[in-house]
mmCIF file of C-alpha atoms in Angstrom:
data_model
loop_
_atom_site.group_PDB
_atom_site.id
_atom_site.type_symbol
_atom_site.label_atom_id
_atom_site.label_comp_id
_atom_site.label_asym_id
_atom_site.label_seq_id
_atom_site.Cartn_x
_atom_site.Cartn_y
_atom_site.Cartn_z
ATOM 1 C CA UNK A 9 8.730 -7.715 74.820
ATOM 2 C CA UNK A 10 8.345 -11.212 74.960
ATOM 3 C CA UNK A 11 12.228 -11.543 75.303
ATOM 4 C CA UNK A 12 12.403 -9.347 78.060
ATOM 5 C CA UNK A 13 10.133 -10.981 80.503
ATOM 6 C CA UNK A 14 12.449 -14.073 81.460
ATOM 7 C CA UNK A 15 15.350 -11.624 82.360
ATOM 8 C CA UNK A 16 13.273 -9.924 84.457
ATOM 9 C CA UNK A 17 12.199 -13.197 85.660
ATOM 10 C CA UNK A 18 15.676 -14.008 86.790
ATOM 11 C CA UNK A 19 16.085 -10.932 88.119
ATOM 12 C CA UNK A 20 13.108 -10.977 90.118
ATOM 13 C CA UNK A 21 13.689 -14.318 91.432
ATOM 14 C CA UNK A 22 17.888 -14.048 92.431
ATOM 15 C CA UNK A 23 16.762 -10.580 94.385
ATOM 16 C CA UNK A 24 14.047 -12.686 96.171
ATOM 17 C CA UNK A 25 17.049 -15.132 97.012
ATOM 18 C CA UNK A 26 19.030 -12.594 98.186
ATOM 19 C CA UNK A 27 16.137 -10.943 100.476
ATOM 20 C CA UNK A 28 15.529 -14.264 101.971
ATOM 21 C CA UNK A 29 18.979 -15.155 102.682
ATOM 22 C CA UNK A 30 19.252 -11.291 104.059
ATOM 23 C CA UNK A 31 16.227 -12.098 105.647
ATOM 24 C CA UNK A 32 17.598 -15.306 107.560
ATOM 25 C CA UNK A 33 20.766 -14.188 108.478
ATOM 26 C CA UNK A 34 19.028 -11.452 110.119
ATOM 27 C CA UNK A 35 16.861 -13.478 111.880
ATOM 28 C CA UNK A 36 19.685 -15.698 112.803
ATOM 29 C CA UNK A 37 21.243 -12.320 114.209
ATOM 30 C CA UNK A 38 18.481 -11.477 116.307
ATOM 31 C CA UNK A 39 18.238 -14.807 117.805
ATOM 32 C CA UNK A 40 22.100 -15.037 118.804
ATOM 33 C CA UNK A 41 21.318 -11.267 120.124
ATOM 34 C CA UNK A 42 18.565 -12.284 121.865
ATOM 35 C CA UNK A 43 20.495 -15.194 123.613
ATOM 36 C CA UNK A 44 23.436 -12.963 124.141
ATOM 37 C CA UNK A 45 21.026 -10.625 125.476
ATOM 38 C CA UNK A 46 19.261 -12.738 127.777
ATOM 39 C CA UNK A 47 22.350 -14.205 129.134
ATOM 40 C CA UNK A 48 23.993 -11.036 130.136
ATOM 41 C CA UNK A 49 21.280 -9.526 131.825
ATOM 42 C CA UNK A 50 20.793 -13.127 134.024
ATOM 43 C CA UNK A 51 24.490 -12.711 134.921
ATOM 44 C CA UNK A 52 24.051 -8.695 135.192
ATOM 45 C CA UNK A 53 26.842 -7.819 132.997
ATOM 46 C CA UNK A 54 24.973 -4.906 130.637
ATOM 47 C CA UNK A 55 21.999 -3.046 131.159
ATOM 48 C CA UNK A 56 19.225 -4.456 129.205
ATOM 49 C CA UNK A 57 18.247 -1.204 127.855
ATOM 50 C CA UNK A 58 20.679 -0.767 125.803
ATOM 51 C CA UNK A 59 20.076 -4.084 124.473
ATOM 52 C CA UNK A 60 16.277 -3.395 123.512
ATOM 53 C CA UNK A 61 16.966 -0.082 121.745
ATOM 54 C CA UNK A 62 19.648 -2.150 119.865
ATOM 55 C CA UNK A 63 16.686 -5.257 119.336
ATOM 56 C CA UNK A 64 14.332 -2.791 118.209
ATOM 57 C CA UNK A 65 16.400 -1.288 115.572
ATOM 58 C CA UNK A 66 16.989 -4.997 114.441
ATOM 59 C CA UNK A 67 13.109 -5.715 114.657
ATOM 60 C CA UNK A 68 12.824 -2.434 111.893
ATOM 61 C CA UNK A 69 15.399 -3.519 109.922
ATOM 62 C CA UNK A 70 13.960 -6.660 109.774
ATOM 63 C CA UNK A 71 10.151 -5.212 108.847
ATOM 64 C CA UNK A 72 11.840 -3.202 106.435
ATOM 65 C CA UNK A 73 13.273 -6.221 104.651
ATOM 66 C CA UNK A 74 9.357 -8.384 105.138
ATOM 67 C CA UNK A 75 7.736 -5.353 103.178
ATOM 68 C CA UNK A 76 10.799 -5.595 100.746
ATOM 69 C CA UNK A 77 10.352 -9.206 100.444
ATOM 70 C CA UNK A 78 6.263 -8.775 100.152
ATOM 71 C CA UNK A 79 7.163 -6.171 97.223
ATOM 72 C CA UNK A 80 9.452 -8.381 95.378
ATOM 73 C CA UNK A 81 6.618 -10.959 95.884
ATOM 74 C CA UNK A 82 4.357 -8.660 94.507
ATOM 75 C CA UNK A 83 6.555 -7.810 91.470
ATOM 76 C CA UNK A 84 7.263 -11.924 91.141
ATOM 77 C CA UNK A 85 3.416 -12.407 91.245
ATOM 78 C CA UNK A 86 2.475 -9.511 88.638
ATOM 79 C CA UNK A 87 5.667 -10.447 86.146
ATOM 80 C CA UNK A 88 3.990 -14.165 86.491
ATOM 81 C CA UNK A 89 0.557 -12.688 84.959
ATOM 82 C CA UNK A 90 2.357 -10.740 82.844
ATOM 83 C CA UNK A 91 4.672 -13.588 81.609
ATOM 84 C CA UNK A 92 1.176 -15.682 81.472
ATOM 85 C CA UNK A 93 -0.735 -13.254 79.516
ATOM 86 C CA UNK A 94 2.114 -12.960 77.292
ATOM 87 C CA UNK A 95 2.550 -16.431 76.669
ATOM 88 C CA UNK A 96 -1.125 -16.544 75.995
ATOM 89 C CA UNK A 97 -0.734 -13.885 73.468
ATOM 90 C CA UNK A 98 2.421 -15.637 71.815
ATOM 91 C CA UNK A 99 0.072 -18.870 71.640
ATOM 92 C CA UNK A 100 -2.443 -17.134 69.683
ATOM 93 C CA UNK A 101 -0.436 -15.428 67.845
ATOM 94 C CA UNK A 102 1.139 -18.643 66.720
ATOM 95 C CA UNK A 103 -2.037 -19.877 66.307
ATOM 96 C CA UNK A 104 -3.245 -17.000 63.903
ATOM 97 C CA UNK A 105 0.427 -17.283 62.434
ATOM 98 C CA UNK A 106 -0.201 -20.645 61.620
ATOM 99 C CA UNK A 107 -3.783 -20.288 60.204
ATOM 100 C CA UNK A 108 -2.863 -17.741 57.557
ATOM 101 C CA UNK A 109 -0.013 -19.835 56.769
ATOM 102 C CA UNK A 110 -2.364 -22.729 55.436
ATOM 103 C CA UNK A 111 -4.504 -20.202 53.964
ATOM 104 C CA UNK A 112 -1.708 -19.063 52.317
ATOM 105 C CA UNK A 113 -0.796 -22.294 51.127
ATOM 106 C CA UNK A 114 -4.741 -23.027 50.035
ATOM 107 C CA UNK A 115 -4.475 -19.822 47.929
ATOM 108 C CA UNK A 116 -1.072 -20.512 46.208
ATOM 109 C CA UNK A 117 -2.804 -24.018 45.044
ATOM 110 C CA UNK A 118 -5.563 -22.592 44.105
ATOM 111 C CA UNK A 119 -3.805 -19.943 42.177
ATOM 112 C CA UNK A 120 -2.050 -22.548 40.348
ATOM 113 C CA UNK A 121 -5.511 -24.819 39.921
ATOM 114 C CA UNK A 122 -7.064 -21.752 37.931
ATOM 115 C CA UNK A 123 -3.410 -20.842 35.999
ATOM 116 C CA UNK A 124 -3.457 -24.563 34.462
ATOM 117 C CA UNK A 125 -7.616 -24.094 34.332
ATOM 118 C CA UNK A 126 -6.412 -20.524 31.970
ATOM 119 C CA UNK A 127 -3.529 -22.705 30.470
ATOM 120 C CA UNK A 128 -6.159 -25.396 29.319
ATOM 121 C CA UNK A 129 -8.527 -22.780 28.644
ATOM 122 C CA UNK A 130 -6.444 -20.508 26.174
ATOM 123 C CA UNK A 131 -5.255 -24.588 24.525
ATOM 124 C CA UNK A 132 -9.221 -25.208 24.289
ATOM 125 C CA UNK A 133 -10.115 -21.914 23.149
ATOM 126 C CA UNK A 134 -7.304 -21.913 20.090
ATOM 127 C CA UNK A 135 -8.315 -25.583 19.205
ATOM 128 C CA UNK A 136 -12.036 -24.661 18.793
ATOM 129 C CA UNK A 137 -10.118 -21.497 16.768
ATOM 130 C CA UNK A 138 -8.904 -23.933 14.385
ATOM 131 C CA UNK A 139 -12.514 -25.792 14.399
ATOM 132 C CA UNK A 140 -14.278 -22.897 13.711
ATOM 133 C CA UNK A 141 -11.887 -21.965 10.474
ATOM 134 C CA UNK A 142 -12.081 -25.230 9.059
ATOM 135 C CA UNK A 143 -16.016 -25.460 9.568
ATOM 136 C CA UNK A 144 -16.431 -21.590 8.304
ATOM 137 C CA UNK A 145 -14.573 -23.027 5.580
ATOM 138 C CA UNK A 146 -16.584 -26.747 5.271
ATOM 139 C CA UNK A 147 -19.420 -24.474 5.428
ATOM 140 C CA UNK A 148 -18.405 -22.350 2.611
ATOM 141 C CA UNK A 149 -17.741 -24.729 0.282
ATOM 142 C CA UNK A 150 -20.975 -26.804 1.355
ATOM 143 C CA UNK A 151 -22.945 -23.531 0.327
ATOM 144 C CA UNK A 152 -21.088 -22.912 -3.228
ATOM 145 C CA UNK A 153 -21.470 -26.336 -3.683
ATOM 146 C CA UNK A 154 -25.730 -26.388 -2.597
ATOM 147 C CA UNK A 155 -25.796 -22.961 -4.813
ATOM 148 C CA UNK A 156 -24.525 -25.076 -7.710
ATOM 149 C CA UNK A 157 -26.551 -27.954 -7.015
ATOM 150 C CA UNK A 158 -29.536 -25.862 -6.631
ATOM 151 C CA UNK A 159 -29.413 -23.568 -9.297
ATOM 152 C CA UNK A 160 -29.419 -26.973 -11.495
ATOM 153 C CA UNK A 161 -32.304 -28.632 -9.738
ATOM 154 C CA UNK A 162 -34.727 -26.054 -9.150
ATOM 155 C CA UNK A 163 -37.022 -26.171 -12.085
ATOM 156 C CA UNK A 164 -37.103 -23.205 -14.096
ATOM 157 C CA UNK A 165 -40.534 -20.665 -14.101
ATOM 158 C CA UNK A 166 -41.562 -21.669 -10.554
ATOM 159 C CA UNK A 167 -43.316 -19.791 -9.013
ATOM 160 C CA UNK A 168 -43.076 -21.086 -5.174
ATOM 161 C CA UNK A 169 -39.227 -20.624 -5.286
ATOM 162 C CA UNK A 170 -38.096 -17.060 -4.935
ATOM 163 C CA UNK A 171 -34.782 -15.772 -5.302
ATOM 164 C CA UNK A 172 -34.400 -13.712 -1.812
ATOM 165 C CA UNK A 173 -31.819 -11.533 -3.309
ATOM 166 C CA UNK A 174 -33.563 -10.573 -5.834
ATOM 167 C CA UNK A 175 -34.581 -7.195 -5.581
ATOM 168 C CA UNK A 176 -37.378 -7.513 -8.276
ATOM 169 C CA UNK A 177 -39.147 -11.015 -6.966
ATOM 170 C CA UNK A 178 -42.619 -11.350 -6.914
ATOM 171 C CA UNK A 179 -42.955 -10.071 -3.408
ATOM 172 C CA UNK A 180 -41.172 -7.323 -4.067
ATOM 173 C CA UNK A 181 -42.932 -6.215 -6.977
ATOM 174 C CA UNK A 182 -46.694 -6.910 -5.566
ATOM 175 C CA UNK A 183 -45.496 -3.944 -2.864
ATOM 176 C CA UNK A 184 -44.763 -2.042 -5.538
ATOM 177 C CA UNK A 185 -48.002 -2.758 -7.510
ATOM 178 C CA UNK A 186 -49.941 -1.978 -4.336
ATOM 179 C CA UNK A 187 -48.295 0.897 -3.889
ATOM 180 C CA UNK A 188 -49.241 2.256 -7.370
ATOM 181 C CA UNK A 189 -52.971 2.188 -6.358
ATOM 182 C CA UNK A 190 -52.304 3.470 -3.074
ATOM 183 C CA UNK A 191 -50.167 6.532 -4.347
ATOM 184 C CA UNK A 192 -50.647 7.431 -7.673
ATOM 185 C CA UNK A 193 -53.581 6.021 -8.813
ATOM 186 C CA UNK A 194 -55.412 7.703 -5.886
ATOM 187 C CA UNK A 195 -53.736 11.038 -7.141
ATOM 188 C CA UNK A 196 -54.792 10.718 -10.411
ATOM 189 C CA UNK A 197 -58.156 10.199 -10.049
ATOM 190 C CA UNK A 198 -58.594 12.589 -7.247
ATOM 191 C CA UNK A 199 -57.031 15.300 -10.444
ATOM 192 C CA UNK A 200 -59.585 13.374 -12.959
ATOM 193 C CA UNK A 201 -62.852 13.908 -10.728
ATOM 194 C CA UNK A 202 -61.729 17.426 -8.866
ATOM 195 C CA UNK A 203 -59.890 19.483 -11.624
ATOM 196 C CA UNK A 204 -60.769 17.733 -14.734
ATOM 197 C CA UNK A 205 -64.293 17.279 -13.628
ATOM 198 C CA UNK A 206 -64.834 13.548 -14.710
ATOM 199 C CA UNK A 207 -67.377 11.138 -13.333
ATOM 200 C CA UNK A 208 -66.155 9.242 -11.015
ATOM 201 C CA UNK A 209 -66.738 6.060 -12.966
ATOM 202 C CA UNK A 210 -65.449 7.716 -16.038
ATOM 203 C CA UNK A 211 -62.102 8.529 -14.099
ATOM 204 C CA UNK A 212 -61.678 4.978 -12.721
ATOM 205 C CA UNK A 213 -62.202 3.253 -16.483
ATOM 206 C CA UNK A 214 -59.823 5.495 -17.684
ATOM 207 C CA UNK A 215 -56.878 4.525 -14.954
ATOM 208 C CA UNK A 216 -58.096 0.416 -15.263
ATOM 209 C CA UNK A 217 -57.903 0.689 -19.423
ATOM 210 C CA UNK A 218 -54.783 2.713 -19.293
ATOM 211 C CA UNK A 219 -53.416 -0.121 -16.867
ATOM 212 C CA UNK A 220 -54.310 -2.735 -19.008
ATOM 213 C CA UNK A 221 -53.221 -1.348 -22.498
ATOM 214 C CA UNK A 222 -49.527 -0.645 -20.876
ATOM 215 C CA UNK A 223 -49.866 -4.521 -18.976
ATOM 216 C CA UNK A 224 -50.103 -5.369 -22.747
ATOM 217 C CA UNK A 225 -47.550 -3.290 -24.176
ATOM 218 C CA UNK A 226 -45.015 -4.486 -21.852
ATOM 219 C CA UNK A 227 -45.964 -8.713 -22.036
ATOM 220 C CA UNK A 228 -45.399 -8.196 -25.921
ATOM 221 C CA UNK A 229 -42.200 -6.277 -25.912
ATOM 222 C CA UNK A 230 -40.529 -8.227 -23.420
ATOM 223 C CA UNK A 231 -41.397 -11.589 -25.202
ATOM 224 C CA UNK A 232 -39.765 -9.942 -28.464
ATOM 225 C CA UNK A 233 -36.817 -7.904 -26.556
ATOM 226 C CA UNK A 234 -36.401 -11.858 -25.234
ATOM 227 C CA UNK A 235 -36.256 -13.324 -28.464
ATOM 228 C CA UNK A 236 -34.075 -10.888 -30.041
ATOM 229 C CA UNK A 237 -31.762 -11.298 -27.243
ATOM 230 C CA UNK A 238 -31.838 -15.262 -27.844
ATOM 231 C CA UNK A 239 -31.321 -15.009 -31.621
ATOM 232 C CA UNK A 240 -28.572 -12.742 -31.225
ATOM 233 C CA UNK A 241 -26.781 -15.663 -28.887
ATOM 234 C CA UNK A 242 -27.656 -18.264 -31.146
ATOM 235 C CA UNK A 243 -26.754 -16.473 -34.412
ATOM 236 C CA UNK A 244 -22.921 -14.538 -33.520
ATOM 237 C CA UNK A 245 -22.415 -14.530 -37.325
ATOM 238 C CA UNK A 246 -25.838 -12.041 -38.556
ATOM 239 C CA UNK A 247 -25.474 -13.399 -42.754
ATOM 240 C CA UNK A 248 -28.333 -15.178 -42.499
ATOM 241 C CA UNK A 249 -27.370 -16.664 -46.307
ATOM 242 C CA UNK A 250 -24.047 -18.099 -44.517
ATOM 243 C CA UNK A 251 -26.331 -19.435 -42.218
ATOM 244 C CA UNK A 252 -28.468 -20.989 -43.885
ATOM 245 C CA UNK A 253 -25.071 -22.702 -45.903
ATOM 246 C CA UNK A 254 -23.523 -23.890 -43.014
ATOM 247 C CA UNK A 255 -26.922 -25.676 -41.573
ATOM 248 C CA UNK A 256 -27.580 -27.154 -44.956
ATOM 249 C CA UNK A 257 -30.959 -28.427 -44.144
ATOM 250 C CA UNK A 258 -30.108 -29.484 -40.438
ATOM 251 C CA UNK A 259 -32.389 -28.406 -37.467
ATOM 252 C CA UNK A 260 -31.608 -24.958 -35.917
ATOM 253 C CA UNK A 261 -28.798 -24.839 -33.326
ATOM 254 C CA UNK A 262 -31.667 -24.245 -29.845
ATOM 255 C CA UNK A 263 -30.710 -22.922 -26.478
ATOM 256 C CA UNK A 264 -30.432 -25.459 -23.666
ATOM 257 C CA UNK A 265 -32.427 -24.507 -20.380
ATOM 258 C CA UNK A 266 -29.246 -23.099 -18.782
ATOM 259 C CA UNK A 267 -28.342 -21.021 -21.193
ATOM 260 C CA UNK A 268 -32.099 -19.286 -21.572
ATOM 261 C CA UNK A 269 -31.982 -19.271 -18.094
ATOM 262 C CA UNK A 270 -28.630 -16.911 -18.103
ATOM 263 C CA UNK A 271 -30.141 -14.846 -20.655
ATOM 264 C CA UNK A 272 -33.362 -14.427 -18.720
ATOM 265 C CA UNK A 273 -31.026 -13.127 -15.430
ATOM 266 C CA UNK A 274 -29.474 -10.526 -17.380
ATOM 267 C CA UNK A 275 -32.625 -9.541 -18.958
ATOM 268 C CA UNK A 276 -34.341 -8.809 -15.662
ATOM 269 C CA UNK A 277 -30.687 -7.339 -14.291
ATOM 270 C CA UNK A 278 -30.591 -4.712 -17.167
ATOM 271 C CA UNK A 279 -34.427 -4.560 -17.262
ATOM 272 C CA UNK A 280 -34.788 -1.247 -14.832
ATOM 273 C CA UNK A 281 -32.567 0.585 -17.340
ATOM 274 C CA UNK A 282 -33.714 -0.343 -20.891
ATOM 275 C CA UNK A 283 -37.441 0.218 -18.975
ATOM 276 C CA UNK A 284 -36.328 3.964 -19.503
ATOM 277 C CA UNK A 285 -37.072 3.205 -23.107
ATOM 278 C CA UNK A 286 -40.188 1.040 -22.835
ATOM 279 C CA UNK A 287 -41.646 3.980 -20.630
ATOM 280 C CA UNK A 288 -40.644 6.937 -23.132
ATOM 281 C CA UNK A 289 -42.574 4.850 -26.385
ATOM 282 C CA UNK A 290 -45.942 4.487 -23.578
ATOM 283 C CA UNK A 291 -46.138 7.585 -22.482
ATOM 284 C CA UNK A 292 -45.879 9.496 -26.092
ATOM 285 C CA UNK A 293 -48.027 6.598 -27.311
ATOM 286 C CA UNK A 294 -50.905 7.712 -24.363
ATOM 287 C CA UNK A 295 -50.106 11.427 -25.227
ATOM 288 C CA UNK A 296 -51.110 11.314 -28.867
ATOM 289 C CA UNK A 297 -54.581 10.057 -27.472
ATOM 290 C CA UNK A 298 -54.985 12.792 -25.055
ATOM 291 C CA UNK A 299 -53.810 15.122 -23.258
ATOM 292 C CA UNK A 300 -52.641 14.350 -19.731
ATOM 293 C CA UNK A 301 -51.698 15.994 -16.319
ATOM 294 C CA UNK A 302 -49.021 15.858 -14.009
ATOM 295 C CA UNK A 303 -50.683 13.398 -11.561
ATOM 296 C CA UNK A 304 -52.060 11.119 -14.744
ATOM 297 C CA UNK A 305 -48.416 11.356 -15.707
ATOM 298 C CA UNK A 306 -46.908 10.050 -12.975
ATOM 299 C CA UNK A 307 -49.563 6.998 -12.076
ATOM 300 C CA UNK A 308 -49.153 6.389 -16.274
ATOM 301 C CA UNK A 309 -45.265 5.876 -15.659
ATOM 302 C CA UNK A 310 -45.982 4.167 -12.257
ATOM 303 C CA UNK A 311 -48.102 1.590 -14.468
ATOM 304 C CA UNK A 312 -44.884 1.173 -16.940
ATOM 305 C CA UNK A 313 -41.935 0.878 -14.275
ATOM 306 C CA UNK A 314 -44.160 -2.182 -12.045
ATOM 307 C CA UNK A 315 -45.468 -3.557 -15.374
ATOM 308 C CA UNK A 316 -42.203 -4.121 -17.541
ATOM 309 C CA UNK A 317 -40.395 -5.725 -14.355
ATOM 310 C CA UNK A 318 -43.643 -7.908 -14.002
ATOM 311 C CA UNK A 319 -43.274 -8.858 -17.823
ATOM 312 C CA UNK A 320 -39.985 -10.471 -17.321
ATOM 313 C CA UNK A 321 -39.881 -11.885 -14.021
ATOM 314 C CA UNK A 322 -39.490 -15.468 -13.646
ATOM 315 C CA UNK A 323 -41.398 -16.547 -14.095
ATOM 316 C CA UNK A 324 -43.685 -13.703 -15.808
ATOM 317 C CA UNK A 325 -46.457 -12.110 -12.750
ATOM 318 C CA UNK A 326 -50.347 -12.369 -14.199
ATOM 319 C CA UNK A 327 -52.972 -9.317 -14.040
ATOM 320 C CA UNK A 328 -56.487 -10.713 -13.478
ATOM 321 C CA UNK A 329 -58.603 -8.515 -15.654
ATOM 322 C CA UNK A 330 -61.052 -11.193 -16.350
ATOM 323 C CA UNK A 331 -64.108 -10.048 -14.352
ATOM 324 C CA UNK A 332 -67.624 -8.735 -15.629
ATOM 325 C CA UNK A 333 -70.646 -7.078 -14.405
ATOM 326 C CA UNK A 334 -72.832 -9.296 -12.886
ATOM 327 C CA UNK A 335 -70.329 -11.919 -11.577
ATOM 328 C CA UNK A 336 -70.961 -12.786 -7.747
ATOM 329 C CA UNK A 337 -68.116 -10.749 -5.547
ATOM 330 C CA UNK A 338 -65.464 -13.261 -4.213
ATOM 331 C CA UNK A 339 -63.658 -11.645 -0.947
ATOM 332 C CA UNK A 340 -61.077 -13.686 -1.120
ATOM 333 C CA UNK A 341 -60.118 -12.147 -4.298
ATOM 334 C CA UNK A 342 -61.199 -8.741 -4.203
ATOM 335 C CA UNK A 343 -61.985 -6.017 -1.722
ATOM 336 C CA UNK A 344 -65.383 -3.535 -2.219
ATOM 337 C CA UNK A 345 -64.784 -0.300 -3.264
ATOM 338 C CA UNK A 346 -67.274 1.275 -1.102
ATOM 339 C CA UNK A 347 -70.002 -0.449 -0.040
ATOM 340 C CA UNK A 348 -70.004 -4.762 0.036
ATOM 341 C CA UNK A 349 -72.573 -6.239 -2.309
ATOM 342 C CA UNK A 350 -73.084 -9.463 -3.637
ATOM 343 C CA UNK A 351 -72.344 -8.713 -7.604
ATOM 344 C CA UNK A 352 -69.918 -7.274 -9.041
ATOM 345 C CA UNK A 353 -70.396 -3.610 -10.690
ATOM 346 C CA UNK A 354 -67.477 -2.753 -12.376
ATOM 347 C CA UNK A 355 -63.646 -3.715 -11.659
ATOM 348 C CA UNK A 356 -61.471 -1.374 -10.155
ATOM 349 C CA UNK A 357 -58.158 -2.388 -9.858
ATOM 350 C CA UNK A 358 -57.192 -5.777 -10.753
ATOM 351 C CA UNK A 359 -55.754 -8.289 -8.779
ATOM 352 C CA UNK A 360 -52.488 -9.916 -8.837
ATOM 353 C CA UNK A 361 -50.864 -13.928 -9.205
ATOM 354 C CA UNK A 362 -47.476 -15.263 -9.409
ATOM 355 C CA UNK A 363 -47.753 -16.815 -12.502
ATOM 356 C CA UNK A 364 -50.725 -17.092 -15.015
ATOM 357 C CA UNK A 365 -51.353 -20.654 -14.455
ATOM 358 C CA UNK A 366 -51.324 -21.726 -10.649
ATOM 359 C CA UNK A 367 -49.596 -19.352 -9.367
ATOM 360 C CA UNK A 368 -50.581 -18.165 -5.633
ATOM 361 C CA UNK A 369 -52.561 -14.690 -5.221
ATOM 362 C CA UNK A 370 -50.099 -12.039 -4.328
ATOM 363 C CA UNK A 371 -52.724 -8.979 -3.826
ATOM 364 C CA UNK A 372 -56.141 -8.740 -3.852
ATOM 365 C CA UNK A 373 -57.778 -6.684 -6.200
ATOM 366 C CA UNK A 374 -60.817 -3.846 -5.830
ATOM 367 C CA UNK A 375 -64.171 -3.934 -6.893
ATOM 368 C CA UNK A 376 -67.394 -2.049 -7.177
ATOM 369 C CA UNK A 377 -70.221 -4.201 -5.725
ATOM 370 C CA UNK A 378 -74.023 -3.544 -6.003
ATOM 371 C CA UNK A 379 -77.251 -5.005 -4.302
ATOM 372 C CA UNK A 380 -78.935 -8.335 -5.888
ATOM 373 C CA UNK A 381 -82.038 -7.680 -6.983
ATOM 374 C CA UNK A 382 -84.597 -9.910 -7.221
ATOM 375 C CA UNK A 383 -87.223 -10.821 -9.180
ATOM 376 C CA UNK A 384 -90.766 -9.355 -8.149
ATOM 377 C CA UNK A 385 -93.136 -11.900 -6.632
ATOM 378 C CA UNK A 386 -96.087 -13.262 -9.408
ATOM 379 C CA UNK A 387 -99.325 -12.122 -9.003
#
């Protein structure tokens, strides 16, 4: 469109030319008429009539060509808004041409800013790769090495340090203890007192002294299944008169604390299974005294299963039975039973430490408390 409008221009403006010129030469005409005209009728050659009809034709024509002329004006004057308009348009087309151009450009860099930022990116992101192996790997080794280092520092029975993956730590086994009195202690003496019709007292010495006598049981046949095990490492060949040849009077060959301490993992590894045993010899033992229900049954093997893991942890837990009638109640080892007192009544279940000798209270332990009374004023 926009290369149309200067053809029509020229156009426009060689048909104004040639109206004008028309236009002249016909005025030009009508004034050589007109002299010719006047002339003739002062020397009375032609009647002037004729000669107006003729000038008034002329005078049309040359209307005719004015309102040509004013409409060729008019077409020049609307093509020159037109061609203005259109120019105007061009310009800001150009203009908008030229602004999405340098957007354009302003993307293009930035798209190749962030493609180097991703380039940099994926070189970063494969170096830190490479960090991250060789620390897993620092890290790794660091820990074996600590684990070594460790196992070889940390003295052997403490009681602060726990082993968290051992299933059978102290922790893990003062749950379990807890537990026992919760569940089946509980059940047993609610079977000793409802069905069996026991005094309640009665029922709750029974459970305590059958606790104790298998607490007992266990302590002494894990200190000899212990010292079986170590003879049987120290002695491979069993003639004990080859033995004693071969030593000829020199000290007996003794287990360094790394090697007891290896026999005193496996011990507590294999422990749960060779318990199976330890139970069996309790619970026929307890039978031959008595006979026993269900529920008594199942708090008696309760008792064997926590106490034989106790026995041979590391080091070995400690069951406080040591209290008496009469002593003043401590809450901050024991709970009442029922009602809080100052003295102590009878013990009910006993409470629990991490070692015998300053090892930290793991569970709190029950008691029966009664009133003080005192002495009646003299008279």
């Amino acid at each position: 469109m926009a290369d149309q409008v200067p053809g029509r221009r020229r156009q426009l403006s060689h048909d104004v030319a040639v109206s004008e010129e028309a236009m002249n030469e016909a005025k030009k005409a009508q004034e050589h008429l007109n002299s010719f005209f006047k002339k003739v009728s002062e020397q009375g050659i032609i009647p002037v009539t004729g000669f107006e009809q003729e000038e008034k034709i002329n005078k049309k024509l040359i209307e005719q060509l004015k309102q040509d002329i004013g409409k060729f004006e008019k077409g020049w004057n609307e093509a020159e808004i037109q061609l203005q308009e259109k120019n105007k348009a061009f310009v800001d087309l150009l203009e908008i041409r030229n602004y999405h151009l340098q957007h354009i450009s302003t993307l293009e860099n930035a798209v190749k800013k962030f493609q180097q930022d991703i380039e940099d990116r994926d070189r970063t992101i494969i170096s830190l790769g490479n960090d991250l192996q060789s620390l897993s790997k620092e890290h790794y080794d660091l820990k074996s090495r600590f684990s070594k280092v460790a196992d070889h520092m940390l003295p052997d029975q403490n009681p602060d340090i726990a082993d968290l993956s051992d299933p059978n730590r102290a922790m893990k086994l003062s749950d379990k203890f807890g537990a026992l009195y919760d569940d089946a202690w509980t059940d047993a003496f609610e079977d000793l007192t409802d069905k069996q019709k026991q005094k309640p007292n009665e029922a709750i010495q029974f459970l305590l002294e059958s606790l104790k006598e298998c607490w007992g049981m266990c302590k002494k046949e894990a200190e000899k299944w212990m010292n079986s095990l170590q003879s049987v490492f120290l002695h491979p060949v069993q003639d004990i008169d080859a033995i004693s040849k071969m030593q000829g009077g020199k000290p007996a060959v003794r287990l360094g604390s790394k090697d007891q301490r290896v026999i005193r993992d496996a011990c507590r590894k294999i422990a749960p299974t060779v318990g199976v045993v330890v139970n069996q010899c309790f619970i026929m033992k307890m039978k031959k005294k008595q006979k026993l229900s269900d529920d008594c049954l199942k708090y008696l093997e309760g008792c064997v299963d926590v106490c034989w893991l106790m026995a041979l942890a590391e080091p070995p837990l400690y069951i406080d039975f040591n209290i008496k009638k009469g002593d003043k109640f401590d809450p901050n080892r024991h709970t009442a039973y029922s009602e809080s007192g100052e003295t102590v009544e009878f013990l009910v279940w006993p409470p629990l430490y991490n070692a015998e000798e300053g090892g930290g209270m793991l569970s709190k332990g029950t008691v029966s408390t009664e009133r003080k009374v005192g002495r009646p004023p003299k008279k």
